[in-house]
Short mmCIF file of C-alpha atoms and ligand atoms in Angstrom, two decimals:
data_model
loop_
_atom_site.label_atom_id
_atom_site.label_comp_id
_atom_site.label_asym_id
_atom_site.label_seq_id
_atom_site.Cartn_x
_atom_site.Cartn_y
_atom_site.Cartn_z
CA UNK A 1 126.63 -43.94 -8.11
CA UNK A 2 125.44 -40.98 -10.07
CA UNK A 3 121.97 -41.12 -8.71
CA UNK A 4 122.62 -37.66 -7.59
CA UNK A 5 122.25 -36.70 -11.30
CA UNK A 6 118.54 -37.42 -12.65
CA UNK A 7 117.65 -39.72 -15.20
CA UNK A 8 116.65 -36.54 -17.53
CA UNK A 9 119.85 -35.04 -17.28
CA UNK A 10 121.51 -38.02 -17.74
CA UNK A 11 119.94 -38.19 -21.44
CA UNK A 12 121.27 -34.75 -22.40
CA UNK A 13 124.69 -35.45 -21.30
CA UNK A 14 124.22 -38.33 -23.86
CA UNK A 15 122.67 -35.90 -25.97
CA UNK A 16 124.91 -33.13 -25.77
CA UNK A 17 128.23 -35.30 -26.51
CA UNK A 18 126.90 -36.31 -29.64
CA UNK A 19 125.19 -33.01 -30.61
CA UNK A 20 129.30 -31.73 -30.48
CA UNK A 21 129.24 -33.82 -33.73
CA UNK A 22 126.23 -32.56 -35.15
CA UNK A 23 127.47 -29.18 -36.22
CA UNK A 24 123.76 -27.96 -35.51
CA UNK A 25 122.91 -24.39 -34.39
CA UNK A 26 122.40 -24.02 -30.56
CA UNK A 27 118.97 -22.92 -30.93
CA UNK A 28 117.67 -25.89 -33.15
CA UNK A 29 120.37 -28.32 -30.16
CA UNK A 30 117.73 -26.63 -27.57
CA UNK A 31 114.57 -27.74 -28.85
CA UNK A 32 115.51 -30.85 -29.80
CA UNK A 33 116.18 -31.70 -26.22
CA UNK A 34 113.08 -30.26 -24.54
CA UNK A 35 110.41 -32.22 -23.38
CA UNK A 36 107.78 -30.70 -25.21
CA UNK A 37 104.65 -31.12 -22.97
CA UNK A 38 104.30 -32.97 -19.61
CA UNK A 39 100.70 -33.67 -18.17
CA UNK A 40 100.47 -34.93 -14.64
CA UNK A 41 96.77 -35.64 -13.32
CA UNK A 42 95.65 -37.22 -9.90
CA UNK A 43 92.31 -39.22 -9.52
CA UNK A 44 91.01 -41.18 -6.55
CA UNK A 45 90.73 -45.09 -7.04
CA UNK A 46 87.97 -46.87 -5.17
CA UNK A 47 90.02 -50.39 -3.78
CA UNK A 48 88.04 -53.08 -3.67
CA UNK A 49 87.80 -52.80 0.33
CA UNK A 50 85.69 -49.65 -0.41
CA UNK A 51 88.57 -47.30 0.86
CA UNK A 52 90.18 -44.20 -1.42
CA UNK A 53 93.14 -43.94 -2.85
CA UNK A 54 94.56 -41.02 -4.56
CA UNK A 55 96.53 -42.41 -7.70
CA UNK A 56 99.19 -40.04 -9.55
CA UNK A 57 99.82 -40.34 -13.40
CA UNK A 58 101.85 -38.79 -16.32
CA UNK A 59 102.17 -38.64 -19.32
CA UNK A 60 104.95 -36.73 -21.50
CA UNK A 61 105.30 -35.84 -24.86
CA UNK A 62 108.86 -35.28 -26.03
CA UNK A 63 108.76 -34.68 -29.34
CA UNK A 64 105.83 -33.83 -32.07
CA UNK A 65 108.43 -33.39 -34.70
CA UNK A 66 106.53 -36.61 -36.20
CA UNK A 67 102.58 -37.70 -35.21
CA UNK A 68 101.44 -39.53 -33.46
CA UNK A 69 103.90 -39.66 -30.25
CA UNK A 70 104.51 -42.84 -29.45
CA UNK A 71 106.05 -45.13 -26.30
CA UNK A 72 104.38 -47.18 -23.21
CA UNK A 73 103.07 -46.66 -20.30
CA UNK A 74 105.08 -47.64 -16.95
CA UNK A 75 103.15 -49.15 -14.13
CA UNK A 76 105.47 -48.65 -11.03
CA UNK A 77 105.81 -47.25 -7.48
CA UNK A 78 108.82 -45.37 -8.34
CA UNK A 79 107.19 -43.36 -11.48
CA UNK A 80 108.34 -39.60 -11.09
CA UNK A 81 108.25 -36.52 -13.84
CA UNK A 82 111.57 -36.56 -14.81
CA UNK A 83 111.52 -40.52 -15.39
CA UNK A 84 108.75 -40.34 -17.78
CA UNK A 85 110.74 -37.13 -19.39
CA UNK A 86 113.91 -38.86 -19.81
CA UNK A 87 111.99 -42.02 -21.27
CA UNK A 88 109.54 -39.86 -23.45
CA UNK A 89 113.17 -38.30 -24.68
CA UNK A 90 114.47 -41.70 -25.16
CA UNK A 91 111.89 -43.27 -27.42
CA UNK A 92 112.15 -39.57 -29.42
CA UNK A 93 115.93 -41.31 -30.25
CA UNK A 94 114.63 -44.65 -30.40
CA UNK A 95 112.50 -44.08 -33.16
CA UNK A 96 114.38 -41.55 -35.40
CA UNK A 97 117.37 -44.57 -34.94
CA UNK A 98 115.05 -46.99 -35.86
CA UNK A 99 113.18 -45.19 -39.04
CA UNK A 100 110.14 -45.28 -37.31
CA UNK A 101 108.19 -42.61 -37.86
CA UNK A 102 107.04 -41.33 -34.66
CA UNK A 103 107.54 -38.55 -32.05
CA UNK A 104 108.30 -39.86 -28.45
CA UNK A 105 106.13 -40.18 -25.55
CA UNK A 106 106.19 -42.24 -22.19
CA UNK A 107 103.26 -42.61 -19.56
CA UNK A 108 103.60 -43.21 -16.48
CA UNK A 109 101.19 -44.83 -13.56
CA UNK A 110 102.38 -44.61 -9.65
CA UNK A 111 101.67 -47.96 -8.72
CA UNK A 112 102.80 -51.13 -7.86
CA UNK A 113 100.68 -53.24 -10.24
CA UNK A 114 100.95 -56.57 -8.17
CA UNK A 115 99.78 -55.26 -5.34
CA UNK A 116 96.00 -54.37 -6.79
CA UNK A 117 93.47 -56.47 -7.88
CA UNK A 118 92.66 -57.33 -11.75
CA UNK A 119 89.53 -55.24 -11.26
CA UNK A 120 91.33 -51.94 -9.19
CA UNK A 121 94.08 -51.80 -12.04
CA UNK A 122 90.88 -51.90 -14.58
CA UNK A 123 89.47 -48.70 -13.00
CA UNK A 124 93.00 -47.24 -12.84
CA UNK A 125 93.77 -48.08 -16.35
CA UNK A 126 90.25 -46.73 -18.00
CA UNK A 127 90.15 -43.51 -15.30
CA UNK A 128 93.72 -43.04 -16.84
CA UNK A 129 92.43 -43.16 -20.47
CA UNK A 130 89.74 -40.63 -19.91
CA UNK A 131 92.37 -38.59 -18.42
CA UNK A 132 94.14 -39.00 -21.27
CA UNK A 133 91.34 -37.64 -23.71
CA UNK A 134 90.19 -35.10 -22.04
CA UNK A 135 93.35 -33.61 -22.68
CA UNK A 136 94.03 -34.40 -26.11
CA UNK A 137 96.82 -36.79 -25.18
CA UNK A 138 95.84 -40.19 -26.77
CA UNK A 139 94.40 -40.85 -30.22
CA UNK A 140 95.81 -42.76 -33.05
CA UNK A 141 97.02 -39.21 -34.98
CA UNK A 142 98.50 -37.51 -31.74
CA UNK A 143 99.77 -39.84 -29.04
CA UNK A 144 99.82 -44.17 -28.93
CA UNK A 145 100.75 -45.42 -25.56
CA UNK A 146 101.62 -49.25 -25.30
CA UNK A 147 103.15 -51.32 -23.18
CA UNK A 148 106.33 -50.85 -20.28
CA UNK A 149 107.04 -51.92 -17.22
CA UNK A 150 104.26 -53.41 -15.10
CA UNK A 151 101.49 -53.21 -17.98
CA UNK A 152 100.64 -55.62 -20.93
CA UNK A 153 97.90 -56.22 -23.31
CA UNK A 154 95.12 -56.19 -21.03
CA UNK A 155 96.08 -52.81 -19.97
CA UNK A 156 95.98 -52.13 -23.45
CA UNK A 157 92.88 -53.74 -24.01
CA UNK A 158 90.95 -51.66 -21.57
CA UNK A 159 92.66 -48.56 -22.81
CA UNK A 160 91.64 -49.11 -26.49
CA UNK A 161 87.91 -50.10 -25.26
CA UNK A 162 87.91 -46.96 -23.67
CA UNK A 163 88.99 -45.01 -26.24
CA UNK A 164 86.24 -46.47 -28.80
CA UNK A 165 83.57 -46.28 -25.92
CA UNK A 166 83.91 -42.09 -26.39
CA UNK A 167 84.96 -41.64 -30.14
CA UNK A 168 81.86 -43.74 -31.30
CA UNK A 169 82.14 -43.40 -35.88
CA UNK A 170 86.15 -42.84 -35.49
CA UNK A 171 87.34 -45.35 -38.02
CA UNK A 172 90.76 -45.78 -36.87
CA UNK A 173 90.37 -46.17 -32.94
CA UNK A 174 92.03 -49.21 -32.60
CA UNK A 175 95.06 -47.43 -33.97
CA UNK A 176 94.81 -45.14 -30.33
CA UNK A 177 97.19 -47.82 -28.76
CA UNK A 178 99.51 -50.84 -29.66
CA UNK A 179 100.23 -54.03 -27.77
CA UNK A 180 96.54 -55.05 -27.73
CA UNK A 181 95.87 -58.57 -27.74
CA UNK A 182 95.76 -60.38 -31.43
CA UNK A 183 91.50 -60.61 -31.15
CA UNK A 184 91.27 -57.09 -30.19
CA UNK A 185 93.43 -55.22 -33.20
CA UNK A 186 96.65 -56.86 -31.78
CA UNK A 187 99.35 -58.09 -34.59
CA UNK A 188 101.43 -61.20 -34.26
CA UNK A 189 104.73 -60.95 -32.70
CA UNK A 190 104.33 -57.50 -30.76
CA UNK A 191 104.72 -59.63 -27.05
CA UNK A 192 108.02 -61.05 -27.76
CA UNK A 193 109.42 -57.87 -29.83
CA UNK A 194 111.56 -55.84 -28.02
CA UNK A 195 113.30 -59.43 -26.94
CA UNK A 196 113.82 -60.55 -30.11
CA UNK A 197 115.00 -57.27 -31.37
CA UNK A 198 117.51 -57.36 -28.69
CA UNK A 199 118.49 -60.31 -29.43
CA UNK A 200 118.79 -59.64 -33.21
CA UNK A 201 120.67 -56.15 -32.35
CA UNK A 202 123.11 -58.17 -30.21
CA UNK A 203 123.63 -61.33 -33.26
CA UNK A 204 124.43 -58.32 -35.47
CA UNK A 205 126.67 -56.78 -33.34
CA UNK A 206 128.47 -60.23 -32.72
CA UNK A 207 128.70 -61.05 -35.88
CA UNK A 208 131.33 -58.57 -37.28
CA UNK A 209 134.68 -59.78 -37.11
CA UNK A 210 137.04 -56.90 -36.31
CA UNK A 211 134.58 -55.46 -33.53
CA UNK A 212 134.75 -58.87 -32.05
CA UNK A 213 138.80 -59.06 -32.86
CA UNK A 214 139.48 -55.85 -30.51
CA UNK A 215 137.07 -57.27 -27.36
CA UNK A 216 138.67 -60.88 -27.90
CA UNK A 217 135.85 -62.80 -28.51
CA UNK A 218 134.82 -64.54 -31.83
CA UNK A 219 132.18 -64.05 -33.95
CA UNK A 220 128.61 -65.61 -33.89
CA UNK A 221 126.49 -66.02 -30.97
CA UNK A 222 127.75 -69.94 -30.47
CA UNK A 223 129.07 -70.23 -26.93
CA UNK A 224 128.79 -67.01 -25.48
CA UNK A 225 128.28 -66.75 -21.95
CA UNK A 226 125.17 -64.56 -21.31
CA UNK A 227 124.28 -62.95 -18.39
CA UNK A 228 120.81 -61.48 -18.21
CA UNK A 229 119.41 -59.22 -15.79
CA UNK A 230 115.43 -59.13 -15.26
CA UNK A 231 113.44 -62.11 -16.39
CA UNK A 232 109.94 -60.00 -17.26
CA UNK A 233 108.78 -59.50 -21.16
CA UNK A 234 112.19 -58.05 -22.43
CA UNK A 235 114.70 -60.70 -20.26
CA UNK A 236 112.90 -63.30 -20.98
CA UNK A 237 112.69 -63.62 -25.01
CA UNK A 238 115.96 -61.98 -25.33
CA UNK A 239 117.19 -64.87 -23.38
CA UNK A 240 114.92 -67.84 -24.99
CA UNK A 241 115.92 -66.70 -28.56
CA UNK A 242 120.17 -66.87 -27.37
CA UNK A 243 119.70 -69.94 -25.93
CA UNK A 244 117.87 -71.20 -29.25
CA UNK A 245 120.74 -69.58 -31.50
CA UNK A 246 123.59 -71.33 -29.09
CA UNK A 247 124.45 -68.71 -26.54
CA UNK A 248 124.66 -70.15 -22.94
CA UNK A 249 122.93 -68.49 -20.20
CA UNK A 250 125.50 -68.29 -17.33
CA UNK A 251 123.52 -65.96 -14.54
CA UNK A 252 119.88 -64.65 -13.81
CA UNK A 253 119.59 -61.79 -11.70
CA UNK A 254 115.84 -61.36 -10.64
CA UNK A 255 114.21 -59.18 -7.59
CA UNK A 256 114.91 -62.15 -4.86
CA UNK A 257 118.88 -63.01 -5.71
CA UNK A 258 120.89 -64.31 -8.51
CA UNK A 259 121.95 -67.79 -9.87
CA UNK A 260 124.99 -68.44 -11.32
CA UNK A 261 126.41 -71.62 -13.32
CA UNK A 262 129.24 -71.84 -15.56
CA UNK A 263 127.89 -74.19 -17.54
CA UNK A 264 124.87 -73.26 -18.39
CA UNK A 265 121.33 -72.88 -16.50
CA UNK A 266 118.41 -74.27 -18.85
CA UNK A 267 116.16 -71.06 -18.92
CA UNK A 268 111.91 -72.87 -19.35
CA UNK A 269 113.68 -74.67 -16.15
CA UNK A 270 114.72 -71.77 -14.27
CA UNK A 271 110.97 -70.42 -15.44
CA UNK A 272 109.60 -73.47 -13.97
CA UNK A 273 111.52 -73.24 -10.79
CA UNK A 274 110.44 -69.84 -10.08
CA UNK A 275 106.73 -70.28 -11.03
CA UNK A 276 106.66 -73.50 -8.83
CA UNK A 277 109.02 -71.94 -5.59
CA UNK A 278 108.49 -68.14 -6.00
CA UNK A 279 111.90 -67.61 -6.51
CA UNK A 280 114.90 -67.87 -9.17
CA UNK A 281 117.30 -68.96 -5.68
CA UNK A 282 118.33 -72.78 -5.12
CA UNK A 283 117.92 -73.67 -8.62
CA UNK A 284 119.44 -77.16 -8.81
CA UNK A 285 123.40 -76.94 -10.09
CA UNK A 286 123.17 -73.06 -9.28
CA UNK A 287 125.10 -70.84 -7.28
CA UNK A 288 123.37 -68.69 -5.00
CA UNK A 289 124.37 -65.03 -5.46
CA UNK A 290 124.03 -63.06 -2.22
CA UNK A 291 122.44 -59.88 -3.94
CA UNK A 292 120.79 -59.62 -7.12
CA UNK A 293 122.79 -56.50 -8.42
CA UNK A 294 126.69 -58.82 -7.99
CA UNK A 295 125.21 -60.57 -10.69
CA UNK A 296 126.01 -57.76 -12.98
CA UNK A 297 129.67 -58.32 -12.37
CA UNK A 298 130.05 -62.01 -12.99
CA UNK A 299 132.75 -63.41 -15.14
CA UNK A 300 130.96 -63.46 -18.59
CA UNK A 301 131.31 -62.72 -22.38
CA UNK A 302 127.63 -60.57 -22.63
CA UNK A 303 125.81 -58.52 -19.71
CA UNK A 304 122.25 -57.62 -20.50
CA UNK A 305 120.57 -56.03 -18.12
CA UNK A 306 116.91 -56.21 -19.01
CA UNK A 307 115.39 -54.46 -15.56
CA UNK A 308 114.99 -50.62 -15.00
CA UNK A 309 117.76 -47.47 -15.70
CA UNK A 310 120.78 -46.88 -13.62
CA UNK A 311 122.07 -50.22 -12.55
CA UNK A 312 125.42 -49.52 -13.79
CA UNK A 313 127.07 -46.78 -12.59
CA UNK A 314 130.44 -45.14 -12.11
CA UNK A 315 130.62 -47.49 -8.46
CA UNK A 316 130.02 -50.44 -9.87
CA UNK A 317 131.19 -50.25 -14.10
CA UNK A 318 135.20 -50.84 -12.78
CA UNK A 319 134.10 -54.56 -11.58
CA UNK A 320 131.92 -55.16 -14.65
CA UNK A 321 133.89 -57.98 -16.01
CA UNK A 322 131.19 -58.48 -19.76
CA UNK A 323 133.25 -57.42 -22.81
CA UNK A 324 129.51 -56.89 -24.29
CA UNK A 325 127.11 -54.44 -21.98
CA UNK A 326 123.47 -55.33 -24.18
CA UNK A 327 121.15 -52.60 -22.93
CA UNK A 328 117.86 -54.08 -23.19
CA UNK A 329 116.27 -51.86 -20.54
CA UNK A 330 115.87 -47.89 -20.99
CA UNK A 331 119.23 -46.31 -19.65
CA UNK A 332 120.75 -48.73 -17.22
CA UNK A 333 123.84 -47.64 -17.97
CA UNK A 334 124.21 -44.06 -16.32
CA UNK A 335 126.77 -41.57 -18.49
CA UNK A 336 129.42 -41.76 -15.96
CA UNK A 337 129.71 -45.63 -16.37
CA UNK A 338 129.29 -45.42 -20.21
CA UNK A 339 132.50 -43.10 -20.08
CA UNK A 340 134.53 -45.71 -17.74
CA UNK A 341 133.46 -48.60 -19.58
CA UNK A 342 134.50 -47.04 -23.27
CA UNK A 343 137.70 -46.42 -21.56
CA UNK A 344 138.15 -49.84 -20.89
CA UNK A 345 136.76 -51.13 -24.24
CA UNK A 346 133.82 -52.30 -23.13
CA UNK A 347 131.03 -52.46 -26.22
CA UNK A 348 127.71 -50.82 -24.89
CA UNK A 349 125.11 -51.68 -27.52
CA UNK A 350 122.85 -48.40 -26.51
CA UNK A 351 119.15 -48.65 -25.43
CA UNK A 352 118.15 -46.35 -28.35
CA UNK A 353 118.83 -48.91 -30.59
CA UNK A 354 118.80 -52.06 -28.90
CA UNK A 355 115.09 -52.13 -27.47
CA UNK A 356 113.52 -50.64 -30.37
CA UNK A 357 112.32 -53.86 -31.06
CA UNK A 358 108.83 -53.32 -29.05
CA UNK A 359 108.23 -49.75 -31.12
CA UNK A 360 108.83 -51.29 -34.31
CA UNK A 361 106.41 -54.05 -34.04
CA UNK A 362 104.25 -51.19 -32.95
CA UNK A 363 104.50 -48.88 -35.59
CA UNK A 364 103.52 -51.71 -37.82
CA UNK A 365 100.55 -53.02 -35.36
CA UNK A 366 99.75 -49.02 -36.10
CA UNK A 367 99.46 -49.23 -39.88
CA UNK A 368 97.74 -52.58 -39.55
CA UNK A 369 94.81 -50.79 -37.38
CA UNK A 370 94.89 -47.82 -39.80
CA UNK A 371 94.71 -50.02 -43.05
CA UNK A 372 92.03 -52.26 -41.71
CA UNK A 373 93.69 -55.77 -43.03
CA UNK A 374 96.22 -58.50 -41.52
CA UNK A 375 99.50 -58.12 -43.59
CA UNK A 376 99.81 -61.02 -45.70
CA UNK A 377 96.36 -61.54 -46.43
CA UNK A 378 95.79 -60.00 -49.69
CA UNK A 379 99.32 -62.58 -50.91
CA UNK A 380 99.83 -64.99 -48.77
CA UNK A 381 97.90 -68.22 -51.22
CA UNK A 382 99.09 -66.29 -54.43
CA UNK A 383 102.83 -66.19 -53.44
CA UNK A 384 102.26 -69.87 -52.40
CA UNK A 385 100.53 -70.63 -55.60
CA UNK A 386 103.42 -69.12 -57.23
CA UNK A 387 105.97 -70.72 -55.58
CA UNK A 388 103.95 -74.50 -56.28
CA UNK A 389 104.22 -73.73 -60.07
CA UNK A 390 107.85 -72.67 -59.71
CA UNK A 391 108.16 -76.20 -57.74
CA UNK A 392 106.89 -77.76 -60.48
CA UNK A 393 108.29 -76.44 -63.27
CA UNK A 394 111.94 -77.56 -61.30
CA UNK A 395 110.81 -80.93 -61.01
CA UNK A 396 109.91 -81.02 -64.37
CA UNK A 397 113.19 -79.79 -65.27
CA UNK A 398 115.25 -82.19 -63.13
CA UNK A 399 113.47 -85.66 -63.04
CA UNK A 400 113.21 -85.03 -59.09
CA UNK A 401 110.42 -85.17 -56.81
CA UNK A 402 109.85 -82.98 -54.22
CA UNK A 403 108.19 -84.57 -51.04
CA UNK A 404 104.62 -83.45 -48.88
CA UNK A 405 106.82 -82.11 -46.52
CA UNK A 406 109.37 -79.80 -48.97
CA UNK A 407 106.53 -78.65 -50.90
CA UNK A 408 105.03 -77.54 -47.98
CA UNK A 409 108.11 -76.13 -46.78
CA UNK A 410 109.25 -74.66 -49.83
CA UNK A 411 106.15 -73.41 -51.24
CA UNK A 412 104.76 -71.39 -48.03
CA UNK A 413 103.37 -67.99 -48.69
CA UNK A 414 104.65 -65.32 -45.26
CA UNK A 415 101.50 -65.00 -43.27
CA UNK A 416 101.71 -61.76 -40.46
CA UNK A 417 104.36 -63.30 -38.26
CA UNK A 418 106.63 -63.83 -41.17
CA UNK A 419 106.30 -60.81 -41.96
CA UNK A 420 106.42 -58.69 -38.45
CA UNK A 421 109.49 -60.85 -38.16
CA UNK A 422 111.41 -60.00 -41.00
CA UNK A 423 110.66 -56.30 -40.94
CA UNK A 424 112.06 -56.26 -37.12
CA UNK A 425 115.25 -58.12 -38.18
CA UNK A 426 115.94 -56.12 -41.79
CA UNK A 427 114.89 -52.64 -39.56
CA UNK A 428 117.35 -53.96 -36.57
CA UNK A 429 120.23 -55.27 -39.02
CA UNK A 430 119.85 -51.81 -40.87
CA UNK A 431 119.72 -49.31 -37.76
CA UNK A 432 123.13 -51.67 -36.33
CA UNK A 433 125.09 -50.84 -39.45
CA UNK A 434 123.61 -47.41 -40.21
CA UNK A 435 125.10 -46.31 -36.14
CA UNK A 436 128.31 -48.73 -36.79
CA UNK A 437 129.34 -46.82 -39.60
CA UNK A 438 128.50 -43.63 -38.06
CA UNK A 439 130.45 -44.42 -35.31
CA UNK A 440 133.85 -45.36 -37.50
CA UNK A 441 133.45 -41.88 -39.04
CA UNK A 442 133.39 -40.37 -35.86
CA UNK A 443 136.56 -42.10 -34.71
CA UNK A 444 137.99 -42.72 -31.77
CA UNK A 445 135.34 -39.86 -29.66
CA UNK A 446 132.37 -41.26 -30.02
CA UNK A 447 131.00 -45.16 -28.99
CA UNK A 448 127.84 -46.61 -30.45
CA UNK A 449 125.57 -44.65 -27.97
CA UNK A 450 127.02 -41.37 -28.90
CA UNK A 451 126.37 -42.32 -32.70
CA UNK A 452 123.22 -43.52 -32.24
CA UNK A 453 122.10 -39.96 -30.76
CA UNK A 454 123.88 -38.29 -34.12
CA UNK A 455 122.35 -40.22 -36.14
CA UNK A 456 118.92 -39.58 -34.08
CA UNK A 457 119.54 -35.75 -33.80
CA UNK A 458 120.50 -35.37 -37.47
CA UNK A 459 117.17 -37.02 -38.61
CA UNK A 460 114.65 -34.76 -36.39
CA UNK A 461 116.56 -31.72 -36.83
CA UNK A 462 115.91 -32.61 -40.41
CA UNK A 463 112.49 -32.39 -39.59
CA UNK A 464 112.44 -29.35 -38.01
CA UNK A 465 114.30 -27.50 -40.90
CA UNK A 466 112.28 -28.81 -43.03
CA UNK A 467 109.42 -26.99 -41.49
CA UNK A 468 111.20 -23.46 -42.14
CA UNK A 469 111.62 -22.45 -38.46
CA UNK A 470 115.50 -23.14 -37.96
CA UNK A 471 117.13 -22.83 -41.43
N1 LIG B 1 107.59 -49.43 -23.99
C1 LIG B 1 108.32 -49.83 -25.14
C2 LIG B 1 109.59 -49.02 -25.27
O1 LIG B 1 110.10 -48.48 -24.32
C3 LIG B 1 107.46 -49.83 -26.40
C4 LIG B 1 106.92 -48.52 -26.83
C5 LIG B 1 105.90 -48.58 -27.97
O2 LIG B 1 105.71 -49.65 -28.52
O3 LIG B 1 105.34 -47.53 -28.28
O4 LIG B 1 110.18 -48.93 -26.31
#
């Protein structure tokens, strides 16, 4: 496994195969790939027992090329410098793949979330925020954490009622953070984002004929065998909206073990199972996989491993058997394997497009906190209105009736989840065939990832020459 090499690195490899393509000056190349500013801070948490803990945090800034900064905050034992570097790097890509217009950022919390109380992670969450401000590293013009691994909207909750607690007058204060809940500043659709973007990334990506031709599967999402890694935020809606569109979930790897069924396990059931027994394992007309990671190389059409980085690596890519490798999670495909598995015509959909499904929704949760109104309230009853006299003027025209029901079908007016909906799909469906096309120019070299990252280091070295520093 290349754990040897660190997550960081890892990126610039990445980076540095595609910048080859670029034809960008070395200097410009270098500060691209810097992480721009890393703050680490340490602050004692009083547990609930009365005792102290010391409690270490991060945040990094990758890239101000664009303001605010954006990406989440991770909540996990493991959280280390160079993680939060390599993931403040990655949603720098991310976004400039996307068209979102941010710089990238990641936080990071030492902690294993479920083992505090609600009111310990509180303290650790708003002790964090004033961290964060005393520094100058949150606000809704210079850096907007949200959500990651091991934090949700009530993290973001208590960050954002932080935040407004010390900038009292500051009109846009809700924009400091994303993911907040819907009555707090919140927008419609932001929980189950980055899964359905995943989800429409991977439809897309199915859907064209000759990419499908060369891995020997057909096109459409209609029978393929899924396997998905990690049932948390991501996992989980990536999985509920294949099953909806006809895609048959096959395996579940979770922390305990992994369950495997060739035809089919019913995912609300597996939910159910888990939520009643504690565990994914012994799920009725499942197979029982000894450890969680050999569920990575079962026999199936799409692998998504929706968990943490570096589960696939140069050990274990040869016995990958998925003709689709759907990275949901930030880099859990290490270099090495990406190499080995374009070698044996694996597709890797690339994290720096696939999950940019949670920092879209974000970016527009952003302009709905700066503009101060819920998109489609200003048209929602006029396009409806609008529609009801086109309605009419076709029944008129035809001698048919339309019923209660197709009126109100056919006349509805997109309210905010309409809306957050269709911008993630047409900003997923565009950023697929912006990198696809790339990637056929490129020829035989480069695989999505590596056109992804052009495409990503074209548009912020745009940026930067456009500022007059590298010509
Ligand atoms: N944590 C998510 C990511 O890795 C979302 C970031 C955001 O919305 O800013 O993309």
């Amino acid at each position: 496994m290349s754990g040897r090499i660190s997550f960081f690195a890892q990126v610039n490899r990445n980076f540095d195969k595609a910048a080859a393509f670029t034809g960008l000056g070395r200097d410009l190349l270098r500060q691209i790939k810097q992480c721009n500013c890393v703050y680490q801070v340490v602050f004692p948490l009083k547990r609930d027992d009365g005792s102290i803990e010391v409690i270490r945090a991060y945040r990094a800034e990758h890239s101000q090329h664009k303001l605010p900064t954006k990406g989440g905050i991770r909540y996990a034992p493991n959280v280390n410098e160079d993680e939060v570097k390599a993931l403040s790097a990655l949603m720098t890509y991310k976004c400039a793949v996307v068209d979102v217009p941010f710089g990238g950022a990641k936080g990071g919390i030492k902690i294993n979330p479920w083992k505090y109380s609600e009111a310990e992670l509180e303290r650790v969450t708003r002790r964090y925020t004033v961290e964060l401000i005393r520094k100058n590293f949150i606000g809704p013009g210079i850096d907007v954490p949200a959500p990651d691994f091991g934090s949700g909207a009530r993290e973001m909750s208590w960050i954002a009622d932080t935040y407004m607690m010390m900038s009292t007058g500051e009109l846009d204060a809700m924009g400091c953070v994303t993911g907040k809940p819907v009555a707090q500043g919140g927008i419609r659709g932001r929980t189950e984002a980055t899964g359905l973007g995943v989800f429409y990334g991977i439809r897309e990506a199915c859907s064209q004929p000759e990419d499908m031709k060369q891995i020997g599967l057909d096109p459409g999402m209609e029978g393929k065998r899924v396997v998905v890694q990690g049932l948390g935020n991501v996992g989980y809606h990536a999985a509920r909206f294949i099953q909806d569109a006809g895609g048959v979930l096959v395996g579940f790897a979770e922390y305990e073990g992994a369950i495997y069924s060739y035809k089919g396990l019913d995912l609300e059931a597996v939910m159910n199972h888990r939520k009643e027994t504690g565990s994914i394992l012994d799920f009725p007309g499942a197979k029982n996989l000894p450890n969680s990671s050999d569920a990575l190389e079962l026999d199936c059409d799409i692998l998504i491993p929706a968990a943490l980085e570096n589960q696939i690596h140069s050990e274990n890519a040869p016995r990958i058997k998925a003709k689709v490798i759907a990275e949901a999670a930030n880099g859990p495909v290490t270099s090495d394997a990406s190499e080995l598995l374009k070698e044996r015509g694996v597709l890797v959909i690339p994290d720096n497009f696939l999950n940019a499904g949670g920092v879209i929704v974000s970016y527009f949760e952003w302009i709905k906190n700066l503009s101060h109104v819920r998109f489609g309230r200003m048209g929602r009853r006029f396009d409806q209105q609008a529609y009801q006299r086109l309605l009419k003027g076709v029944e008129q025209a035809t001698n048919h009736s339309f019923s209660e029901a197709e009126y109100t079908e056919l006349a509805r007016g997109a309210d905010e989840l309409d809306l957050v909906r269709s911008g993630l799909e047409d900003t997923m469906v565009t950023a697929y065939h912006s990198i696809r096309e790339i990637k056929l120019q490129k020829g035989e070299k480069a695989d999505l990832r590596t056109a992804a990252f052009v495409d990503a280091i074209t548009k912020v070295a745009l940026c930067y020459q456009e500022l007059g520093i590298f010509p």
